[in-house]
Short mmCIF file of C-alpha atoms in Angstrom, two decimals:
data_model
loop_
_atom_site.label_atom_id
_atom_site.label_comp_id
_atom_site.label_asym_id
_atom_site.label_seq_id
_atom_site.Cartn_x
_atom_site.Cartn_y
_atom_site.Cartn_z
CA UNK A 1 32.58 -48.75 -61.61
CA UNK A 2 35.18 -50.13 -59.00
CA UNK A 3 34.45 -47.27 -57.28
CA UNK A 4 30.40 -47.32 -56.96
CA UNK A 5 30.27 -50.68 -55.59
CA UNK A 6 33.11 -49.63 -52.87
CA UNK A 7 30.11 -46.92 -52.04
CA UNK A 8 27.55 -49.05 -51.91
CA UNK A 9 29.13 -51.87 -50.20
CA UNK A 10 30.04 -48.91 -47.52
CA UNK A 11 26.29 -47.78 -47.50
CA UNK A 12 24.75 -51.29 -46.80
CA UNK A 13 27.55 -51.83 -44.33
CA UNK A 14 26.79 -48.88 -42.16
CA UNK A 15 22.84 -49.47 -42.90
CA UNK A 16 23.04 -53.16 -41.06
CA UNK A 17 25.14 -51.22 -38.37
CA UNK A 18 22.38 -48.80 -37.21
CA UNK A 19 19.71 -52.05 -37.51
CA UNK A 20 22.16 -54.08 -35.03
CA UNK A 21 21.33 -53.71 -31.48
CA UNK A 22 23.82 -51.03 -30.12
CA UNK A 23 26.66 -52.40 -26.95
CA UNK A 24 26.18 -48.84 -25.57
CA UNK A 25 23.09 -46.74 -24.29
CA UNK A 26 24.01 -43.00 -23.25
CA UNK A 27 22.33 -42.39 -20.21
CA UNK A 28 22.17 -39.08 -21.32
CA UNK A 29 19.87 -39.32 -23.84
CA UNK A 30 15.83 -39.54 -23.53
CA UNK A 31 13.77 -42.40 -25.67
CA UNK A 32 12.23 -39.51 -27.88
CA UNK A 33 9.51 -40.18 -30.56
CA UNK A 34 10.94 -38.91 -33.49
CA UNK A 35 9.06 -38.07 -36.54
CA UNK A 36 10.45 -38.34 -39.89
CA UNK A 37 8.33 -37.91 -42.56
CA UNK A 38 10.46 -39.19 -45.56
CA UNK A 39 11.16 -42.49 -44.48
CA UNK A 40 9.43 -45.71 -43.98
CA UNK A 41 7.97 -46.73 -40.83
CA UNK A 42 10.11 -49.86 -40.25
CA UNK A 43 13.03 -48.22 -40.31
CA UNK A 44 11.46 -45.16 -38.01
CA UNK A 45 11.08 -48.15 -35.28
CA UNK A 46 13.96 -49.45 -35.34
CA UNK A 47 15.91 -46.01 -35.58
CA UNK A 48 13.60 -45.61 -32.02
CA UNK A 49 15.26 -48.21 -30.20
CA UNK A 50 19.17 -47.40 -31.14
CA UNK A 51 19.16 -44.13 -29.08
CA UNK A 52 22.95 -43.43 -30.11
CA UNK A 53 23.58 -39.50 -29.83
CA UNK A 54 25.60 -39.70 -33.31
CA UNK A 55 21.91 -40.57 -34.88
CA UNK A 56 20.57 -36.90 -33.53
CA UNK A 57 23.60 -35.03 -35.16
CA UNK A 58 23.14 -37.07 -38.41
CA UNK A 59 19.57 -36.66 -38.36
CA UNK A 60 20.44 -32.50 -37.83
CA UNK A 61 22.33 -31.91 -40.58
CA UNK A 62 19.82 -33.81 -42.97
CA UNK A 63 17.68 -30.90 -41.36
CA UNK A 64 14.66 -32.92 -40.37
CA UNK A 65 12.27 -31.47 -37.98
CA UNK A 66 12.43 -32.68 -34.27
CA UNK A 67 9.86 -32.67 -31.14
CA UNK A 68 11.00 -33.48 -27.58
CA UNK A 69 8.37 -34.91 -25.25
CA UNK A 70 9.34 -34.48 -21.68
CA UNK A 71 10.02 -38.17 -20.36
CA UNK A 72 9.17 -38.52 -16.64
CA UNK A 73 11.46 -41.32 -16.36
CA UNK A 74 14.08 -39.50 -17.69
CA UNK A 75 16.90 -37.74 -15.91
CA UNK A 76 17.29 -34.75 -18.02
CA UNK A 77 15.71 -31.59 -17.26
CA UNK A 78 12.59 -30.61 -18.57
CA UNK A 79 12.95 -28.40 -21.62
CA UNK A 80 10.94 -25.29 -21.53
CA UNK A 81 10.29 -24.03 -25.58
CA UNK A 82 8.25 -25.45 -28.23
CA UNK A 83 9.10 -25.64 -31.79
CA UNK A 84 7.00 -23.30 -34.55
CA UNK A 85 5.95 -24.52 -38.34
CA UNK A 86 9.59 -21.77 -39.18
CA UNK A 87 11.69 -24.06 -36.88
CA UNK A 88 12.03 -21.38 -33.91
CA UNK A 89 12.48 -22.53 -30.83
CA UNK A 90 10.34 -20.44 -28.20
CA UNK A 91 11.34 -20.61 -24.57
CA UNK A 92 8.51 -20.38 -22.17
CA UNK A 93 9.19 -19.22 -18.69
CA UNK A 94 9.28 -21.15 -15.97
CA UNK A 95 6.12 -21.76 -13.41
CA UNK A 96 2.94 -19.82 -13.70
CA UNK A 97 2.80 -17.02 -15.08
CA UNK A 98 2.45 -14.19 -12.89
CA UNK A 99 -0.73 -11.71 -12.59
CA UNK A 100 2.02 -8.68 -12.22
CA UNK A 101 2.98 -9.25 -15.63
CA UNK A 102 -0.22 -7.79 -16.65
CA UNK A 103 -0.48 -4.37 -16.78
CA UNK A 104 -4.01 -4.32 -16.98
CA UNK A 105 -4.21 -6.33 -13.80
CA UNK A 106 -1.10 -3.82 -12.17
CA UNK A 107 -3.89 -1.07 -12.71
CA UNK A 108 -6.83 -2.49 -11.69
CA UNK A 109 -5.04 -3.07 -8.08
CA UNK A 110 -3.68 0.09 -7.80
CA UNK A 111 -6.84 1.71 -8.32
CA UNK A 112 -8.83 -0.21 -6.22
CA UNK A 113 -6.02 0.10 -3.27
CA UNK A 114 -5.52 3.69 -3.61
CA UNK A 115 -9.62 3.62 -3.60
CA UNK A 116 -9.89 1.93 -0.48
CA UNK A 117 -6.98 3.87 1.49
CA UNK A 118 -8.47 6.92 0.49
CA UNK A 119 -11.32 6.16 2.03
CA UNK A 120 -9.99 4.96 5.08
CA UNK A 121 -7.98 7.61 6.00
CA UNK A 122 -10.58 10.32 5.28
CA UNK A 123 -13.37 8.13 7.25
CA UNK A 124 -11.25 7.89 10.01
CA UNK A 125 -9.39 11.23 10.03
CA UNK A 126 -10.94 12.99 13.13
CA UNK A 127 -10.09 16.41 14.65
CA UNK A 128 -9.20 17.30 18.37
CA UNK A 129 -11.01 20.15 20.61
CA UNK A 130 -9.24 23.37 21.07
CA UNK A 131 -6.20 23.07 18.75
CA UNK A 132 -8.09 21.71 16.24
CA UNK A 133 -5.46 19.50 14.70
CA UNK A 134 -6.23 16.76 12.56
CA UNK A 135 -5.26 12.88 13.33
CA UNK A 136 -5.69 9.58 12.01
CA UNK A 137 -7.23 7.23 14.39
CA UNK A 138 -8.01 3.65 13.31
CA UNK A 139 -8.90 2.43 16.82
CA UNK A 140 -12.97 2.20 16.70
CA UNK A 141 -14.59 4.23 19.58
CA UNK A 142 -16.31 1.31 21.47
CA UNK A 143 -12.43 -0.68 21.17
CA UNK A 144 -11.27 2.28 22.98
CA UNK A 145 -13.82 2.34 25.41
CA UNK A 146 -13.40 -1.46 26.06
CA UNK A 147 -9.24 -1.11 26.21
CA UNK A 148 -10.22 1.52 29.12
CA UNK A 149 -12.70 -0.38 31.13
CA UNK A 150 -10.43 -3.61 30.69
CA UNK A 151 -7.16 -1.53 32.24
CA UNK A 152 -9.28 -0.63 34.52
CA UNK A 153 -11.04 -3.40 36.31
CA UNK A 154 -6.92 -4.88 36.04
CA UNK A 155 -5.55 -1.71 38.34
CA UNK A 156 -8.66 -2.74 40.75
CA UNK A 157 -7.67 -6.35 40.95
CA UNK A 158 -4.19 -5.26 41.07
CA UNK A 159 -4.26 -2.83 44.24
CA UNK A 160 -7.38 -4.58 45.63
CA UNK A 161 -6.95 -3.98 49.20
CA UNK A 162 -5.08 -0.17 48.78
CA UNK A 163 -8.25 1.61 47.39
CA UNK A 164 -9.84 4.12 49.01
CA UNK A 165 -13.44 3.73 50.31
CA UNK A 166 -16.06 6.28 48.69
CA UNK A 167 -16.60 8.24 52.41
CA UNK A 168 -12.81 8.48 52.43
CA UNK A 169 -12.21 12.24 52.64
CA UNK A 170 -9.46 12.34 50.01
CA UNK A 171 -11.93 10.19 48.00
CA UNK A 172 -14.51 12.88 48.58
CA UNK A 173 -12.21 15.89 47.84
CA UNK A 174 -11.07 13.88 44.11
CA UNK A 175 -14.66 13.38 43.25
CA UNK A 176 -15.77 17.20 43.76
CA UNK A 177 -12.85 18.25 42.05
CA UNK A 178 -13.42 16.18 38.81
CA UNK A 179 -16.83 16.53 38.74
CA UNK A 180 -15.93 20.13 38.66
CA UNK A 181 -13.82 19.04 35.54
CA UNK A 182 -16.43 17.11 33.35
CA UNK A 183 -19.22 19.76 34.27
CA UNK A 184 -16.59 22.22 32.72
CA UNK A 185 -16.07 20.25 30.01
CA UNK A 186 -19.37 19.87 28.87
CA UNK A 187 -19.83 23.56 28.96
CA UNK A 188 -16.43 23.82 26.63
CA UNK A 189 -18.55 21.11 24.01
CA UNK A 190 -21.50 22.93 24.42
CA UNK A 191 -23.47 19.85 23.37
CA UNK A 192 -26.94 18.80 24.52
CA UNK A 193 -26.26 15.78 25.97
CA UNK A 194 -26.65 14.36 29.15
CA UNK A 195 -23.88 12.87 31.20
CA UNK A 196 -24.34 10.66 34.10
CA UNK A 197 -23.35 11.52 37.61
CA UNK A 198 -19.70 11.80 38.84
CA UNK A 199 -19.41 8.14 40.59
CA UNK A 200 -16.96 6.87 42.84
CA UNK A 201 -15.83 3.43 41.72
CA UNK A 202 -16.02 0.51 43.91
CA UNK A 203 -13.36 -2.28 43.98
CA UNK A 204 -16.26 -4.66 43.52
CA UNK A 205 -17.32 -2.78 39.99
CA UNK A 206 -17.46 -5.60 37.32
CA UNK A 207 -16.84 -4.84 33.99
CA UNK A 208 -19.85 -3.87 32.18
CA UNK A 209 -6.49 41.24 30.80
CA UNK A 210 -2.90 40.57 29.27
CA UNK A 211 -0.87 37.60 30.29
CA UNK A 212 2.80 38.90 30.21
CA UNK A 213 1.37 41.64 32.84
CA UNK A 214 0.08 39.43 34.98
CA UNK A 215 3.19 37.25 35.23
CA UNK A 216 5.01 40.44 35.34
CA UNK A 217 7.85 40.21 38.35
CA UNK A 218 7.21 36.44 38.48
CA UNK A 219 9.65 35.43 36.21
CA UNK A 220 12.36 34.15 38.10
CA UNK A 221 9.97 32.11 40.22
CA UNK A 222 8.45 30.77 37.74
CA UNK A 223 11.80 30.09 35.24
CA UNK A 224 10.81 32.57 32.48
CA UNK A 225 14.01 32.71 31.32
CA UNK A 226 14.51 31.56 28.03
CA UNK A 227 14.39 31.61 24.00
CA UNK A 228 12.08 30.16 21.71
CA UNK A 229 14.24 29.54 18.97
CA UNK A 230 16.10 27.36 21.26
CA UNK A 231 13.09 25.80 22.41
CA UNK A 232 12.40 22.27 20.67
CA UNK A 233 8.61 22.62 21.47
CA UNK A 234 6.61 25.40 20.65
CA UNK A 235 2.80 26.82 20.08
CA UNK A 236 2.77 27.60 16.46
CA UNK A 237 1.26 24.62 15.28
CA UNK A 238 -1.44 24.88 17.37
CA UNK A 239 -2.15 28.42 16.23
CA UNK A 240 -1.73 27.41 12.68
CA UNK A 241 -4.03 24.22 13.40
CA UNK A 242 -6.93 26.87 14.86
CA UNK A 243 -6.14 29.44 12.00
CA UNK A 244 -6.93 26.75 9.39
CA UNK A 245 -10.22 25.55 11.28
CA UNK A 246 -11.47 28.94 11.50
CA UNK A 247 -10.37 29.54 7.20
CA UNK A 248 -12.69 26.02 6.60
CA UNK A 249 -15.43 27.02 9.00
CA UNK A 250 -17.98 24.31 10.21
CA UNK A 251 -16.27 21.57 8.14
CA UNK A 252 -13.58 21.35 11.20
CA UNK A 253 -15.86 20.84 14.39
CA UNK A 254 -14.32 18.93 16.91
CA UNK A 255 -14.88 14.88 17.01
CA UNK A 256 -16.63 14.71 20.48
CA UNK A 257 -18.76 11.67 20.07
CA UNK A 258 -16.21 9.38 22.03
CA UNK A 259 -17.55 10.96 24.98
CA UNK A 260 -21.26 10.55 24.64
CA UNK A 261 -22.65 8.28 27.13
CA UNK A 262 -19.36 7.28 29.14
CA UNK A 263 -19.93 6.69 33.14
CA UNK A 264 -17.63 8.55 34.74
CA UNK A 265 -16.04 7.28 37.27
CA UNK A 266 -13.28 8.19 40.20
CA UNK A 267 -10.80 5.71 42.10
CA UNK A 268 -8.45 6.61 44.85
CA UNK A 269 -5.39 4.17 45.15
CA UNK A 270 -3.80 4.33 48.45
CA UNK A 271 0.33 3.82 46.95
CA UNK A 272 2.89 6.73 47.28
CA UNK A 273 3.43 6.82 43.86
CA UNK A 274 3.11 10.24 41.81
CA UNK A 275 0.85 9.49 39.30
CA UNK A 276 -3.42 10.51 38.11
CA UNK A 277 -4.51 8.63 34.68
CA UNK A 278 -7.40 8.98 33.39
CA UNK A 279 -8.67 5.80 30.67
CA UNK A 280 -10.56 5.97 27.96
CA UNK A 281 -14.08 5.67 28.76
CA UNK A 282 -13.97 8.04 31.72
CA UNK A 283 -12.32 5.99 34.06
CA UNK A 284 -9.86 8.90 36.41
CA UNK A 285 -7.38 6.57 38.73
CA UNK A 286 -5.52 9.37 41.43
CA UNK A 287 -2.87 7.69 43.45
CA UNK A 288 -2.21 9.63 47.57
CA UNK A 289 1.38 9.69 46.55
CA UNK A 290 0.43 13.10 44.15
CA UNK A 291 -1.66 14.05 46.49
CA UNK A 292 1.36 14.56 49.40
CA UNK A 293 2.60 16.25 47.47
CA UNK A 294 -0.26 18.97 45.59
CA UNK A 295 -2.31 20.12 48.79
CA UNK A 296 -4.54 23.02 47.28
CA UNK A 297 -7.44 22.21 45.16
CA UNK A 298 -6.39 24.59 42.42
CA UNK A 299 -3.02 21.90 41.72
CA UNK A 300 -5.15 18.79 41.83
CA UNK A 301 -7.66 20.69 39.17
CA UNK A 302 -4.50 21.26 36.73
CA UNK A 303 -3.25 17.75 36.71
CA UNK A 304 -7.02 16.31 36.21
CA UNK A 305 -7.45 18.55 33.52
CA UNK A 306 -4.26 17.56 31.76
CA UNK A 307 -5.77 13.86 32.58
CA UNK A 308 -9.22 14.50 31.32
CA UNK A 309 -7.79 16.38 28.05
CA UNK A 310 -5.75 13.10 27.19
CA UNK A 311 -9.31 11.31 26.68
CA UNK A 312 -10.77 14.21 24.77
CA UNK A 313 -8.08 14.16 21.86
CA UNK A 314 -8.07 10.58 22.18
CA UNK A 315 -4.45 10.43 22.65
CA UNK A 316 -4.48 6.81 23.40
CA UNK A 317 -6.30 5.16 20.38
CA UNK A 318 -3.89 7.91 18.21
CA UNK A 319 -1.06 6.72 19.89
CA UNK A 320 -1.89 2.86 18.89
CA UNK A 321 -2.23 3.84 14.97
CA UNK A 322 1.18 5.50 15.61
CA UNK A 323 2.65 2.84 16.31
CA UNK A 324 0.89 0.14 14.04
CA UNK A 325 2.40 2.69 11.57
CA UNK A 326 5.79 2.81 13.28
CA UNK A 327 6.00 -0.74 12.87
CA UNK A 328 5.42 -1.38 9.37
CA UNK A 329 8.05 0.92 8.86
CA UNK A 330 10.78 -0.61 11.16
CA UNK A 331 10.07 -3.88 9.68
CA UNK A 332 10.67 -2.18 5.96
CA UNK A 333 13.77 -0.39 7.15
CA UNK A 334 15.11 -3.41 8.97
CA UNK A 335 15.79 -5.00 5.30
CA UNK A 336 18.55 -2.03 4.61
CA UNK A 337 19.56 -1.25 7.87
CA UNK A 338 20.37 -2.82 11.48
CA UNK A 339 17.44 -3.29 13.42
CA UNK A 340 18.73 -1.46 16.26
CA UNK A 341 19.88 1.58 14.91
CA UNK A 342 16.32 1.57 13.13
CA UNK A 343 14.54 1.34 16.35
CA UNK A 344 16.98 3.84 18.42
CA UNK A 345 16.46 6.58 15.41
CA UNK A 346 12.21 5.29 15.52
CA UNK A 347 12.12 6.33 19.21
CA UNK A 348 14.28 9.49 18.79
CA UNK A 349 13.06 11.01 15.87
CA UNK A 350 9.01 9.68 15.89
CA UNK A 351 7.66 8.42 18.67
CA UNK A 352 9.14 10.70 21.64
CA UNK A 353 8.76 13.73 19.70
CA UNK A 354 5.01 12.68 19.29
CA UNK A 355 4.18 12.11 22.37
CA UNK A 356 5.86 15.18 23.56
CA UNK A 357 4.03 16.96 21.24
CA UNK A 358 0.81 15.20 23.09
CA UNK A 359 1.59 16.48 26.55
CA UNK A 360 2.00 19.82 25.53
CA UNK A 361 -1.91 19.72 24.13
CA UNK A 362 -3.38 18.09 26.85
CA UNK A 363 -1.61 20.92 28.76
CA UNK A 364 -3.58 23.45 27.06
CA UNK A 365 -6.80 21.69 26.46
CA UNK A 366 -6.61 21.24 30.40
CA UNK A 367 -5.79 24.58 30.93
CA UNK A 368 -9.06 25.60 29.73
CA UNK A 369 -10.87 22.89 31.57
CA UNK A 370 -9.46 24.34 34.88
CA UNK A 371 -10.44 27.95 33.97
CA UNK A 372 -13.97 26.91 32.79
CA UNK A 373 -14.27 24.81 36.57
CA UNK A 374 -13.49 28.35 38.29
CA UNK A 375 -9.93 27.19 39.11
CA UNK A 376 -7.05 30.05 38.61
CA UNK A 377 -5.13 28.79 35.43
CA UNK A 378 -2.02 31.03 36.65
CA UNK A 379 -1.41 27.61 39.27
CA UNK A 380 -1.01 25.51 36.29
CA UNK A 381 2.56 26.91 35.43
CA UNK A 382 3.71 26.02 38.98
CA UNK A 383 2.49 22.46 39.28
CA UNK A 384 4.39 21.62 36.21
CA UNK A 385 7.28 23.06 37.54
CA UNK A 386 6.70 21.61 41.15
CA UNK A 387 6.42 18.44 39.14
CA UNK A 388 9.51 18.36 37.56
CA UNK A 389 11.26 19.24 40.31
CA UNK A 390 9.24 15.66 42.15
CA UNK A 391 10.40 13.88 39.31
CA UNK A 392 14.09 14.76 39.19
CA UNK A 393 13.61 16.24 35.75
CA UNK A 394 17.58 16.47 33.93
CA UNK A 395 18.76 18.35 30.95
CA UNK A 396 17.73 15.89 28.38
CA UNK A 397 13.84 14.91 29.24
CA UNK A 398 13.20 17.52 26.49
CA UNK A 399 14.66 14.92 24.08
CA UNK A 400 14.86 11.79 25.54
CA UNK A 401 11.32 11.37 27.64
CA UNK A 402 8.04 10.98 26.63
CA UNK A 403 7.13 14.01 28.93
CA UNK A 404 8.95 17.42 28.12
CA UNK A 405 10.50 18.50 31.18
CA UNK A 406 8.15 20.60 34.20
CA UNK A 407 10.09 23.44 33.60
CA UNK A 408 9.48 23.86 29.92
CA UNK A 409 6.21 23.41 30.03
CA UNK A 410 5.85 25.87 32.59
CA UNK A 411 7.52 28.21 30.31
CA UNK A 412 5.37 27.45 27.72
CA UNK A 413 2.36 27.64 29.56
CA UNK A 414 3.21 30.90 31.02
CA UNK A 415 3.63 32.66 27.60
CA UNK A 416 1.40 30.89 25.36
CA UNK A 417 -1.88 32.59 23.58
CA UNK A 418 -4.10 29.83 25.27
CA UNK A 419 -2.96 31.30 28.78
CA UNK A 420 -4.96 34.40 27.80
CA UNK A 421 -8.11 32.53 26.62
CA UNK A 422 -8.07 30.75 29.94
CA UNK A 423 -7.58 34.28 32.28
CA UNK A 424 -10.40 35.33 29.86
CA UNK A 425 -13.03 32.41 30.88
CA UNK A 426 -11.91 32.50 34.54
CA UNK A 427 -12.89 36.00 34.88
CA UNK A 428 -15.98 35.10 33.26
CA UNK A 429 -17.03 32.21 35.69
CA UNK A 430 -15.71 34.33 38.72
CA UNK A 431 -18.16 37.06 37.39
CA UNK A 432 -21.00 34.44 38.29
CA UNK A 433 -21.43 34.36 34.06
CA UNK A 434 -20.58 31.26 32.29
CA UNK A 435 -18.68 30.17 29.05
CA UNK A 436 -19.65 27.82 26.63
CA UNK A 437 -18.10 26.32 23.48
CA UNK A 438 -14.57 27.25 24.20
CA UNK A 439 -13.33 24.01 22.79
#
């Protein structure tokens, strides 16, 4: 009996402890509502104002049921889990949750992007005269024509003053021989449509037989001496580009409808600097300092040609989605690797290459041009060659210039297949009978 009332006296005395207002508050510890269903509400209140942390162990291993409520005057973290009716605590993750978590939402964009990229690059995948190689042009046709006109009407205000008038012989000679050019390159469309007339521009425009036997002997002159398989540029792919159009038929006709109804026009810049450009929207800029040093009509024909051909395969608008693409992947490379080894290995192994590759088919898409005009192609070796030597040409333009070097492209010229073609259509206009569609 002694012993029950030592109990009880124990029980009451720790009972008027918890009701006693407590000397210490944990800062530690949130002003929960706590629910306790087996107890009477008075006591629930006043067990809600003690906030000792010993009441929360006592109250666990009586195993009653607890829900936090996040207090936003509180200093403890927020807790992120909820309790179930089996006393599981489920942890939610933090923030939003994300739509990539869903598959079904993961599938529905990759299906719609591969959808739309599809369809871009087929709706813009175009294919060039002559070596009828396919590219991937983003640049919109009227874009390109406005990039030309707007480079254009800058190299007027730029050299205003230095251009040459339109009586100007040298102006007169670079007209003829361009419009000698176009006229020959509507013959190699063989479309129906009508071009303007061959203008000159005025500084006040606004902006509105067998071919190794006929080289035979020249070899030395010409620097015929060499090996393809150590030649870093070659021919094949434009072979395998034509063989392939010809295997598909009249689903690979050439993209010509950049050209249709562009106003050609010719400007003579009076600056000794050895240089012809022609823009996109027919816009040919010849500078005197070439012309020092090509006399005969036959070498300013080749390097027109060459200019002209760049605007047929629209080598400029290609060369812009080049590098759009370039860039997006420098900028994912630059996360693994240093961004200038990344751009030294971009220009070595991408864009230089490309743009070599470039030259060399404006080469033989002018070739052709020149033959069709009734100019001997067999001068077209030698003005790349005189042209390298102008430009001080070294041992490593074929791999570090955007131009291959004069003398490999007169090698290349010299033997190619297209070299034949072009004897072929020169004999043909010479003959008084004319060739059509040879692009």
């Amino acid at each position: 009996m002694a012993c029950c009332r030592r109990v009880k006296v124990l029980i009451n005395s720790l009972r008027t402890s918890f009701t006693s207002t407590p000397l210490l508050r944990s800062p530690f510890r949130d002003s929960s509502s706590i629910i306790f269903p087996n107890f009477g509400s008075s006591w629930i209140s006043s067990t809600k104002v003690s906030g000792f942390s010993s009441y929360s162990s006592i109250s666990q291993r009586l195993g009653i049921s607890t829900r936090y409520h996040h207090n936003p005057f509180s200093n403890v973290s927020k807790r992120f889990y909820f309790v179930d009716r089996h006393q599981v605590h489920h942890f939610r993750p933090r923030g939003p949750r994300r739509w990539i978590q869903n598959p079904r939402n993961v599938l529905i964009v990759v299906l719609v992007g591969s959808g739309v990229l599809i369809t871009v690059y087929f709706g813009n995948l175009e294919t060039v005269p002559y070596t009828k190689r396919k590219h991937f042009v983003l640049l919109s046709k009227d874009m390109e024509k406005k990039l030309g006109e707007t480079q254009f009407e800058q190299l007027k205000a730029e050299f205003k003053g230095k251009i040459l008038p339109a009586i100007h012989p040298e102006s007169v000679r670079v007209r003829l021989i361009a419009k000698d050019i176009i006229d020959s390159l509507q013959k190699g469309l063989s479309h129906d449509q009508i071009w303007s007339d061959l203008e000159y521009a005025s500084p006040e425009t606004s902006l509105k037989h067998d071919v190794m036997t006929t080289f035979s002997g020249r070899e030395e002159e010409l620097g015929i001496n060499w090996s393809r398989q150590d030649e870093i540029l070659d021919d094949k792919w434009v072979q395998q580009s034509r063989k392939e159009s010809r295997e598909k038929g009249s689903m690979s006709k050439p993209t010509t409808t950049h050209l249709e109804g562009l106003n050609w026009e010719v400007l003579v810049i009076n600056e000794p600097v050895v240089n012809a450009m022609c823009l996109p929207g027919g816009k040919i800029v010849v500078f005197t300092g070439l012309l020092k040093h090509f006399r005969t009509d036959s070498e300013i024909a080749t390097i027109l040609g060459h200019e002209v051909a760049h605007a047929v395969a629209r080598h400029i608008a290609e060369t812009i989605t080049k590098n759009l693409w370039f860039g997006i992947l420098q900028l994912i490379l630059y996360q693994f690797i240093m961004p200038d080894l990344v751009n030294t290995m971009s220009t070595l192994f991408f864009r230089l290459p490309f743009s070599r590759r470039m030259e060399l088919e404006a080469d033989y898409i002018g070739l052709l041009l020149l033959s069709s005009a009734g100019y001997d192609p067999r001068t077209a070796p030698k003005v790349y060659e005189k042209l390298g030597k102008v430009a001080k040409d070294s041992t490593l333009q074929d791999y570090l210039s955007t131009h291959p070097s004069g003398k490999k492209r007169a090698q290349l010229l010299a033997q190619a297949q297209v070299m034949e073609e072009a004897l072929m259509i020169y004999r043909e206009v010479s003959a008084g009978r004319g060739v059509e569609g040879f692009l």
